[in-house]
Amino acid sequence: MTDHPAHSWHDMGGGPAGPVDMSQHDFALWEKRVDALMVICSTKGHFTVDGLRRALEEMGPASFETMTYYERWVAAVNRNLLGGGVYSIEELGRKMEEVARRGATYGEASDG
């Protein structure tokens, strides 16, 4: 038996990095919105915790190396909503184009 239990590639906890100093991180507005989106969608029955975990685990190691925590969560939420038929990839594409036309910042969007 080893001192460390086997970890899957996505299990980033328990490594030698030490404790996380939470005072060094103030959540960005978009991160808070991702959290709210997860709560709303799961409350509405669009996905379960198991569904989210499956989507996160299926992303692969590169996602865990290149994406932030909340970037991975929004990708997992999107995958579950697409898979559940809440919207189609075409609808998502149209909405993303619409949002992009509003401008890169809230100020630009509100000027239009």
PDB file of C-alpha atoms in Angstrom:
ATOM      1  CA  MET A   1       0.000   0.000   0.000  1.00  0.00           C
ATOM      2  CA  THR A   2       1.323   3.470  -0.845  1.00  0.00           C
ATOM      3  CA  ASP A   3       1.233   6.636   1.223  1.00  0.00           C
ATOM      4  CA  HIS A   4      -0.836   8.390  -1.454  1.00  0.00           C
ATOM      5  CA  PRO A   5      -4.027   6.943  -2.890  1.00  0.00           C
ATOM      6  CA  ALA A   6      -4.249   6.811  -6.679  1.00  0.00           C
ATOM      7  CA  HIS A   7      -5.617   9.965  -8.241  1.00  0.00           C
ATOM      8  CA  SER A   8      -7.200  10.475 -11.632  1.00  0.00           C
ATOM      9  CA  TRP A   9      -5.679  13.201 -13.803  1.00  0.00           C
ATOM     10  CA  HIS A  10      -8.554  15.576 -12.975  1.00  0.00           C
ATOM     11  CA  ASP A  11      -8.148  15.197  -9.208  1.00  0.00           C
ATOM     12  CA  MET A  12      -5.872  18.137  -8.527  1.00  0.00           C
ATOM     13  CA  GLY A  13      -6.286  18.127  -4.757  1.00  0.00           C
ATOM     14  CA  GLY A  14      -3.921  16.735  -2.188  1.00  0.00           C
ATOM     15  CA  GLY A  15      -0.735  17.656  -4.016  1.00  0.00           C
ATOM     16  CA  PRO A  16       2.324  19.189  -2.390  1.00  0.00           C
ATOM     17  CA  ALA A  17       1.324  22.766  -3.264  1.00  0.00           C
ATOM     18  CA  GLY A  18       0.140  23.529   0.261  1.00  0.00           C
ATOM     19  CA  PRO A  19      -3.031  25.253   1.447  1.00  0.00           C
ATOM     20  CA  VAL A  20      -4.865  27.773  -0.718  1.00  0.00           C
ATOM     21  CA  ASP A  21      -4.885  31.292   0.708  1.00  0.00           C
ATOM     22  CA  MET A  22      -8.498  32.313   0.017  1.00  0.00           C
ATOM     23  CA  SER A  23      -7.820  35.920   1.052  1.00  0.00           C
ATOM     24  CA  GLN A  24      -5.855  36.325  -2.178  1.00  0.00           C
ATOM     25  CA  HIS A  25      -8.846  35.665  -4.428  1.00  0.00           C
ATOM     26  CA  ASP A  26     -11.791  37.959  -4.891  1.00  0.00           C
ATOM     27  CA  PHE A  27     -14.254  36.362  -7.283  1.00  0.00           C
ATOM     28  CA  ALA A  28     -14.847  38.226 -10.540  1.00  0.00           C
ATOM     29  CA  LEU A  29     -18.410  39.117 -11.479  1.00  0.00           C
ATOM     30  CA  TRP A  30     -18.469  36.562 -14.301  1.00  0.00           C
ATOM     31  CA  GLU A  31     -17.331  33.829 -11.864  1.00  0.00           C
ATOM     32  CA  LYS A  32     -20.204  34.669  -9.527  1.00  0.00           C
ATOM     33  CA  ARG A  33     -22.555  34.520 -12.501  1.00  0.00           C
ATOM     34  CA  VAL A  34     -21.298  31.065 -13.469  1.00  0.00           C
ATOM     35  CA  ASP A  35     -21.997  29.899  -9.929  1.00  0.00           C
ATOM     36  CA  ALA A  36     -25.507  31.399 -10.078  1.00  0.00           C
ATOM     37  CA  LEU A  37     -26.109  29.791 -13.478  1.00  0.00           C
ATOM     38  CA  MET A  38     -25.146  26.388 -12.061  1.00  0.00           C
ATOM     39  CA  VAL A  39     -27.551  26.783  -9.133  1.00  0.00           C
ATOM     40  CA  ILE A  40     -30.437  27.962 -11.323  1.00  0.00           C
ATOM     41  CA  CYS A  41     -29.985  25.270 -13.951  1.00  0.00           C
ATOM     42  CA  SER A  42     -29.618  22.430 -11.475  1.00  0.00           C
ATOM     43  CA  THR A  43     -32.648  23.677  -9.505  1.00  0.00           C
ATOM     44  CA  LYS A  44     -34.643  23.652 -12.754  1.00  0.00           C
ATOM     45  CA  GLY A  45     -33.589  20.024 -13.284  1.00  0.00           C
ATOM     46  CA  HIS A  46     -31.441  20.630 -16.373  1.00  0.00           C
ATOM     47  CA  PHE A  47     -28.564  18.571 -14.948  1.00  0.00           C
ATOM     48  CA  THR A  48     -27.299  16.858 -11.835  1.00  0.00           C
ATOM     49  CA  VAL A  49     -24.037  17.091  -9.932  1.00  0.00           C
ATOM     50  CA  ASP A  50     -23.101  13.738 -11.465  1.00  0.00           C
ATOM     51  CA  GLY A  51     -23.729  15.130 -14.945  1.00  0.00           C
ATOM     52  CA  LEU A  52     -21.521  18.118 -14.244  1.00  0.00           C
ATOM     53  CA  ARG A  53     -18.779  15.930 -12.808  1.00  0.00           C
ATOM     54  CA  ARG A  54     -18.918  13.645 -15.846  1.00  0.00           C
ATOM     55  CA  ALA A  55     -18.592  16.622 -18.209  1.00  0.00           C
ATOM     56  CA  LEU A  56     -15.631  17.962 -16.221  1.00  0.00           C
ATOM     57  CA  GLU A  57     -13.870  14.601 -16.134  1.00  0.00           C
ATOM     58  CA  GLU A  58     -14.384  14.065 -19.878  1.00  0.00           C
ATOM     59  CA  MET A  59     -12.670  17.371 -20.736  1.00  0.00           C
ATOM     60  CA  GLY A  60      -9.246  15.805 -20.577  1.00  0.00           C
ATOM     61  CA  PRO A  61      -5.973  16.884 -18.997  1.00  0.00           C
ATOM     62  CA  ALA A  62      -5.323  19.808 -21.362  1.00  0.00           C
ATOM     63  CA  SER A  63      -8.439  21.603 -20.127  1.00  0.00           C
ATOM     64  CA  PHE A  64      -7.276  21.329 -16.556  1.00  0.00           C
ATOM     65  CA  GLU A  65      -3.916  22.798 -17.506  1.00  0.00           C
ATOM     66  CA  THR A  66      -5.208  25.664 -19.672  1.00  0.00           C
ATOM     67  CA  MET A  67      -8.611  26.653 -18.270  1.00  0.00           C
ATOM     68  CA  THR A  68      -9.472  28.275 -14.959  1.00  0.00           C
ATOM     69  CA  TYR A  69     -11.832  26.652 -12.489  1.00  0.00           C
ATOM     70  CA  TYR A  70     -14.834  28.685 -13.633  1.00  0.00           C
ATOM     71  CA  GLU A  71     -13.955  28.348 -17.319  1.00  0.00           C
ATOM     72  CA  ARG A  72     -14.183  24.580 -16.847  1.00  0.00           C
ATOM     73  CA  TRP A  73     -17.468  24.929 -14.971  1.00  0.00           C
ATOM     74  CA  VAL A  74     -19.096  27.096 -17.660  1.00  0.00           C
ATOM     75  CA  ALA A  75     -17.955  24.605 -20.308  1.00  0.00           C
ATOM     76  CA  ALA A  76     -19.477  21.745 -18.285  1.00  0.00           C
ATOM     77  CA  VAL A  77     -22.743  23.635 -17.783  1.00  0.00           C
ATOM     78  CA  ASN A  78     -22.896  24.388 -21.506  1.00  0.00           C
ATOM     79  CA  ARG A  79     -22.240  20.760 -22.416  1.00  0.00           C
ATOM     80  CA  ASN A  80     -25.029  19.596 -20.121  1.00  0.00           C
ATOM     81  CA  LEU A  81     -27.509  22.183 -21.405  1.00  0.00           C
ATOM     82  CA  LEU A  82     -26.705  21.311 -25.016  1.00  0.00           C
ATOM     83  CA  GLY A  83     -26.960  17.597 -24.220  1.00  0.00           C
ATOM     84  CA  GLY A  84     -30.280  18.128 -22.446  1.00  0.00           C
ATOM     85  CA  GLY A  85     -31.759  19.961 -25.431  1.00  0.00           C
ATOM     86  CA  VAL A  86     -32.203  23.252 -23.556  1.00  0.00           C
ATOM     87  CA  TYR A  87     -30.785  24.974 -26.643  1.00  0.00           C
ATOM     88  CA  SER A  88     -29.077  23.876 -29.846  1.00  0.00           C
ATOM     89  CA  ILE A  89     -25.557  24.603 -31.025  1.00  0.00           C
ATOM     90  CA  GLU A  90     -27.099  26.817 -33.719  1.00  0.00           C
ATOM     91  CA  GLU A  91     -29.068  28.819 -31.151  1.00  0.00           C
ATOM     92  CA  LEU A  92     -25.950  29.192 -29.046  1.00  0.00           C
ATOM     93  CA  GLY A  93     -23.961  30.398 -32.057  1.00  0.00           C
ATOM     94  CA  ARG A  94     -26.596  32.994 -32.967  1.00  0.00           C
ATOM     95  CA  LYS A  95     -26.728  34.294 -29.394  1.00  0.00           C
ATOM     96  CA  MET A  96     -22.939  34.487 -29.175  1.00  0.00           C
ATOM     97  CA  GLU A  97     -22.853  36.530 -32.393  1.00  0.00           C
ATOM     98  CA  GLU A  98     -25.547  38.839 -31.022  1.00  0.00           C
ATOM     99  CA  VAL A  99     -23.638  39.363 -27.797  1.00  0.00           C
ATOM    100  CA  ALA A 100     -20.365  39.982 -29.682  1.00  0.00           C
ATOM    101  CA  ARG A 101     -22.055  42.733 -31.733  1.00  0.00           C
ATOM    102  CA  ARG A 102     -22.927  44.574 -28.489  1.00  0.00           C
ATOM    103  CA  GLY A 103     -19.257  45.364 -27.827  1.00  0.00           C
ATOM    104  CA  ALA A 104     -16.420  44.073 -25.728  1.00  0.00           C
ATOM    105  CA  THR A 105     -17.401  45.847 -22.504  1.00  0.00           C
ATOM    106  CA  TYR A 106     -20.573  46.631 -20.579  1.00  0.00           C
ATOM    107  CA  GLY A 107     -20.030  50.296 -21.356  1.00  0.00           C
ATOM    108  CA  GLU A 108     -19.965  49.638 -25.091  1.00  0.00           C
ATOM    109  CA  ALA A 109     -23.050  47.417 -24.823  1.00  0.00           C
ATOM    110  CA  SER A 110     -25.038  50.033 -22.921  1.00  0.00           C
ATOM    111  CA  ASP A 111     -24.088  52.769 -25.420  1.00  0.00           C
ATOM    112  CA  GLY A 112     -25.730  50.849 -28.269  1.00  0.00           C
TER     113      GLY A 112
END
